[in-house]
Tab-separated table of C-alpha atoms and ligand atoms in Angstrom:
chain	number	residue	atom	x	y	z
A	1	UNK	CA	1.549	74.067	25.298
A	2	UNK	CA	2.901	73.236	21.919
A	3	UNK	CA	3.796	69.681	20.793
A	4	UNK	CA	6.065	68.985	17.876
A	5	UNK	CA	4.114	67.675	14.928
A	6	UNK	CA	5.749	64.201	15.102
A	7	UNK	CA	4.805	63.670	18.713
A	8	UNK	CA	1.279	64.887	18.155
A	9	UNK	CA	0.741	62.317	15.451
A	10	UNK	CA	2.207	59.638	17.658
A	11	UNK	CA	-0.142	60.477	20.478
A	12	UNK	CA	-3.175	60.203	18.289
A	13	UNK	CA	-2.003	56.828	17.111
A	14	UNK	CA	-1.593	57.776	13.512
A	15	UNK	CA	2.054	56.847	13.198
A	16	UNK	CA	1.708	53.546	14.990
A	17	UNK	CA	-1.278	52.275	13.089
A	18	UNK	CA	-0.670	48.687	11.939
A	19	UNK	CA	-0.275	48.198	8.197
A	20	UNK	CA	-3.624	47.679	6.540
A	21	UNK	CA	-4.547	44.242	5.178
A	22	UNK	CA	-5.041	44.883	1.523
A	23	UNK	CA	-5.612	42.800	-1.545
A	24	UNK	CA	-1.863	42.959	-2.064
A	25	UNK	CA	-1.279	40.763	0.995
A	26	UNK	CA	0.451	37.664	-0.346
A	27	UNK	CA	-1.789	34.576	-0.348
A	28	UNK	CA	0.587	32.583	1.887
A	29	UNK	CA	-0.040	35.134	4.673
A	30	UNK	CA	-3.784	34.493	4.671
A	31	UNK	CA	-5.122	32.000	7.196
A	32	UNK	CA	-5.655	28.502	5.741
A	33	UNK	CA	-9.073	26.918	5.912
A	34	UNK	CA	-8.795	23.255	6.823
A	35	UNK	CA	-10.806	20.921	4.618
A	36	UNK	CA	-12.028	17.525	5.827
A	37	UNK	CA	-9.730	14.803	4.501
A	38	UNK	CA	-12.048	13.195	1.973
A	39	UNK	CA	-9.510	13.623	-0.773
A	40	UNK	CA	-5.840	13.121	-1.039
A	41	UNK	CA	-3.278	10.553	-0.194
A	42	UNK	CA	-3.503	8.351	2.862
A	43	UNK	CA	0.088	7.874	3.986
A	44	UNK	CA	-0.751	4.881	6.141
A	45	UNK	CA	-2.590	3.016	3.381
A	46	UNK	CA	0.164	3.861	0.908
A	47	UNK	CA	2.690	2.366	3.338
A	48	UNK	CA	0.501	-0.729	3.713
A	49	UNK	CA	0.245	-1.105	-0.062
A	50	UNK	CA	4.019	-0.776	-0.462
A	51	UNK	CA	4.610	-3.375	2.206
A	52	UNK	CA	2.272	-5.796	0.433
A	53	UNK	CA	4.138	-5.265	-2.843
A	54	UNK	CA	7.566	-5.560	-1.235
A	55	UNK	CA	6.580	-9.040	-0.117
A	56	UNK	CA	6.209	-10.099	-3.787
A	57	UNK	CA	9.013	-11.008	-6.109
A	58	UNK	CA	9.756	-8.486	-8.858
A	59	UNK	CA	7.393	-5.789	-7.606
A	60	UNK	CA	9.817	-3.437	-5.835
A	61	UNK	CA	9.684	-0.901	-8.633
A	62	UNK	CA	5.889	-0.934	-8.570
A	63	UNK	CA	5.987	-0.574	-4.777
A	64	UNK	CA	7.856	2.711	-5.220
A	65	UNK	CA	5.199	4.064	-7.582
A	66	UNK	CA	1.977	3.127	-5.884
A	67	UNK	CA	-0.152	5.634	-3.943
A	68	UNK	CA	-3.438	5.198	-2.128
A	69	UNK	CA	-5.859	8.120	-2.141
A	70	UNK	CA	-9.382	8.746	-0.888
A	71	UNK	CA	-11.834	9.827	-3.543
A	72	UNK	CA	-15.137	11.242	-2.297
A	73	UNK	CA	-16.487	11.449	-5.857
A	74	UNK	CA	-16.876	7.684	-5.964
A	75	UNK	CA	-20.486	6.747	-5.381
A	76	UNK	CA	-21.276	3.042	-5.109
A	77	UNK	CA	-17.813	2.025	-6.301
A	78	UNK	CA	-15.704	0.808	-3.413
A	79	UNK	CA	-12.387	1.400	-5.117
A	80	UNK	CA	-10.638	1.860	-8.423
A	81	UNK	CA	-7.106	1.481	-9.702
A	82	UNK	CA	-5.313	3.354	-12.458
A	83	UNK	CA	-2.245	1.878	-14.099
A	84	UNK	CA	-1.646	5.280	-15.697
A	85	UNK	CA	-0.853	6.873	-12.340
A	86	UNK	CA	-0.380	3.678	-10.285
A	87	UNK	CA	-2.965	5.049	-7.898
A	88	UNK	CA	-5.542	3.149	-5.923
A	89	UNK	CA	-8.598	5.234	-5.106
A	90	UNK	CA	-10.738	4.236	-2.156
A	91	UNK	CA	-14.255	5.435	-1.373
A	92	UNK	CA	-14.209	7.357	1.949
A	93	UNK	CA	-17.560	5.794	2.823
A	94	UNK	CA	-15.625	2.585	3.462
A	95	UNK	CA	-14.428	4.177	6.696
A	96	UNK	CA	-17.761	3.085	8.169
A	97	UNK	CA	-16.975	-0.546	7.309
A	98	UNK	CA	-13.790	-1.002	9.288
A	99	UNK	CA	-10.132	-1.626	8.597
A	100	UNK	CA	-10.594	-5.232	7.450
A	101	UNK	CA	-12.908	-4.192	4.614
A	102	UNK	CA	-10.606	-1.356	3.596
A	103	UNK	CA	-7.710	-3.838	3.574
A	104	UNK	CA	-9.629	-6.195	1.325
A	105	UNK	CA	-10.576	-3.473	-1.154
A	106	UNK	CA	-6.965	-2.297	-1.102
A	107	UNK	CA	-5.766	-5.807	-2.027
A	108	UNK	CA	-8.433	-6.188	-4.715
A	109	UNK	CA	-7.338	-2.933	-6.367
A	110	UNK	CA	-3.629	-3.632	-5.901
A	111	UNK	CA	-4.168	-6.948	-7.671
A	112	UNK	CA	-5.363	-4.931	-10.702
A	113	UNK	CA	-2.144	-2.910	-10.681
A	114	UNK	CA	0.020	-6.023	-10.210
A	115	UNK	CA	-1.628	-7.902	-13.078
A	116	UNK	CA	-1.308	-4.932	-15.458
A	117	UNK	CA	2.279	-4.330	-14.341
A	118	UNK	CA	3.228	-7.950	-14.897
A	119	UNK	CA	1.468	-8.049	-18.267
A	120	UNK	CA	3.506	-5.114	-19.575
A	121	UNK	CA	2.141	-4.008	-22.939
A	122	UNK	CA	-0.047	-7.079	-23.262
A	123	UNK	CA	-3.747	-6.317	-22.851
A	124	UNK	CA	-5.481	-8.381	-20.207
A	125	UNK	CA	-9.027	-8.721	-18.977
A	126	UNK	CA	-9.715	-6.683	-15.827
A	127	UNK	CA	-10.758	-9.714	-13.766
A	128	UNK	CA	-9.015	-12.418	-15.779
A	129	UNK	CA	-6.564	-15.137	-14.695
A	130	UNK	CA	-3.695	-12.655	-14.187
A	131	UNK	CA	-5.790	-10.662	-11.742
A	132	UNK	CA	-6.965	-13.808	-9.950
A	133	UNK	CA	-3.337	-14.895	-9.576
A	134	UNK	CA	-2.397	-11.512	-8.119
A	135	UNK	CA	-5.311	-11.800	-5.655
A	136	UNK	CA	-4.015	-15.192	-4.561
A	137	UNK	CA	-0.512	-13.722	-4.162
A	138	UNK	CA	-1.931	-11.017	-1.896
A	139	UNK	CA	-3.735	-13.567	0.241
A	140	UNK	CA	-7.271	-13.115	-1.075
A	141	UNK	CA	-7.798	-16.172	-3.326
A	142	UNK	CA	-11.280	-16.475	-4.794
A	143	UNK	CA	-11.895	-12.723	-4.527
A	144	UNK	CA	-15.152	-11.840	-6.307
A	145	UNK	CA	-14.909	-9.472	-9.223
A	146	UNK	CA	-17.489	-7.148	-7.714
A	147	UNK	CA	-17.959	-5.847	-4.223
A	148	UNK	CA	-21.479	-5.889	-2.908
A	149	UNK	CA	-21.019	-3.196	-0.345
A	150	UNK	CA	-24.051	-1.490	1.077
A	151	UNK	CA	-22.891	1.900	-0.092
A	152	UNK	CA	-25.577	4.487	-0.409
A	153	UNK	CA	-26.070	5.672	-3.922
A	154	UNK	CA	-26.923	9.256	-4.621
A	155	UNK	CA	-30.454	9.912	-5.797
A	156	UNK	CA	-29.389	10.463	-9.363
A	157	UNK	CA	-27.677	7.409	-10.745
A	158	UNK	CA	-26.118	6.875	-14.107
A	159	UNK	CA	-28.040	4.418	-16.256
A	160	UNK	CA	-25.785	4.402	-19.288
A	161	UNK	CA	-22.171	3.496	-19.623
A	162	UNK	CA	-19.818	3.972	-22.558
A	163	UNK	CA	-16.240	2.997	-23.131
A	164	UNK	CA	-13.621	4.597	-25.365
A	165	UNK	CA	-12.525	1.895	-27.775
A	166	UNK	CA	-8.998	3.225	-27.726
A	167	UNK	CA	-7.988	4.078	-24.141
A	168	UNK	CA	-10.728	2.255	-22.290
A	169	UNK	CA	-11.978	5.342	-20.454
A	170	UNK	CA	-15.442	4.879	-19.028
A	171	UNK	CA	-18.159	7.494	-19.366
A	172	UNK	CA	-21.163	7.385	-17.038
A	173	UNK	CA	-24.332	9.123	-18.101
A	174	UNK	CA	-27.761	9.614	-16.603
A	175	UNK	CA	-29.150	9.979	-20.134
A	176	UNK	CA	-28.093	8.177	-23.276
A	177	UNK	CA	-25.722	9.926	-25.649
A	178	UNK	CA	-27.805	11.428	-28.434
A	179	UNK	CA	-25.056	11.679	-31.001
A	180	UNK	CA	-21.959	9.756	-31.772
A	181	UNK	CA	-19.376	10.946	-29.327
A	182	UNK	CA	-15.691	10.302	-29.121
A	183	UNK	CA	-13.233	10.333	-26.256
A	184	UNK	CA	-12.054	13.909	-25.730
A	185	UNK	CA	-8.617	12.877	-24.446
A	186	UNK	CA	-7.897	10.520	-27.327
A	187	UNK	CA	-9.042	13.032	-29.951
A	188	UNK	CA	-6.807	15.654	-28.362
A	189	UNK	CA	-3.872	13.336	-28.073
A	190	UNK	CA	-3.968	11.510	-31.370
A	191	UNK	CA	-6.107	13.576	-33.725
A	192	UNK	CA	-5.589	17.284	-33.031
A	193	UNK	CA	-8.896	17.458	-31.224
A	194	UNK	CA	-11.041	16.346	-34.154
A	195	UNK	CA	-13.621	13.586	-33.998
A	196	UNK	CA	-12.496	10.186	-35.180
A	197	UNK	CA	-14.462	6.979	-35.354
A	198	UNK	CA	-11.583	5.098	-33.739
A	199	UNK	CA	-12.125	6.975	-30.469
A	200	UNK	CA	-15.903	6.707	-30.430
A	201	UNK	CA	-17.589	5.786	-27.154
A	202	UNK	CA	-19.379	2.466	-27.399
A	203	UNK	CA	-22.153	1.436	-25.043
A	204	UNK	CA	-21.211	-1.150	-22.435
A	205	UNK	CA	-23.382	-2.928	-19.867
A	206	UNK	CA	-23.814	-1.043	-16.595
A	207	UNK	CA	-22.399	-3.872	-14.487
A	208	UNK	CA	-18.857	-2.965	-15.528
A	209	UNK	CA	-19.336	0.137	-13.418
A	210	UNK	CA	-20.253	-1.693	-10.287
A	211	UNK	CA	-16.629	-2.126	-9.480
A	212	UNK	CA	-13.292	-0.579	-10.150
A	213	UNK	CA	-11.897	0.043	-13.553
A	214	UNK	CA	-8.340	-0.306	-14.675
A	215	UNK	CA	-6.722	1.907	-17.219
A	216	UNK	CA	-3.982	0.126	-19.058
A	217	UNK	CA	-0.800	2.041	-19.815
A	218	UNK	CA	-0.529	3.150	-23.421
B	1	LIG	ZN1	-9.901	7.467	-25.232
B	2	LIG	ZN1	-11.812	-5.264	-9.717
């Protein structure tokens, strides 16, 4: 008995073989690996932050900008705030401390954003009267400048802290800087990448790192 060539191939499965998965398979077709949510925005906390700001006079615009994100890179710091991005970063380890603690840290950091926002281009101290006022407005009068949370530090801890004299960026180091070093971002931005004394990192006491930092808008 003689089969036509086409049918023979079909019977042996050669024609019906599924297309091979090759390197050319587009990335969106590959299965996604789910990562634990230690990073990224928390929609619920962002909504809570916006609600807190909506309750304040003159802060509706800020309410539209603010975002709350988890940052697993934070070690003993409970939270930070950046007025550059209007982001509040919260340490995921706070999840072990309950919603009330998270709410307090959220208010503390929001108060940083409010005080910087209200101050406009005026430079203010991170935990000065403007910040204390914002804390009172958010219902946490007398908030301490530092949080003494029993967060576990990693074995290796930074012992040296430096601050860019220009943008205020903090640099944490386990060892001291051996040479004069300047802020990379500022040198790039203002000086075509070359070193300049104006952007040199100056040593600051470690206790400024115990709690969140605030970057002022330029
Ligand atoms: Zn800088
Ligand atoms: Zn603070």
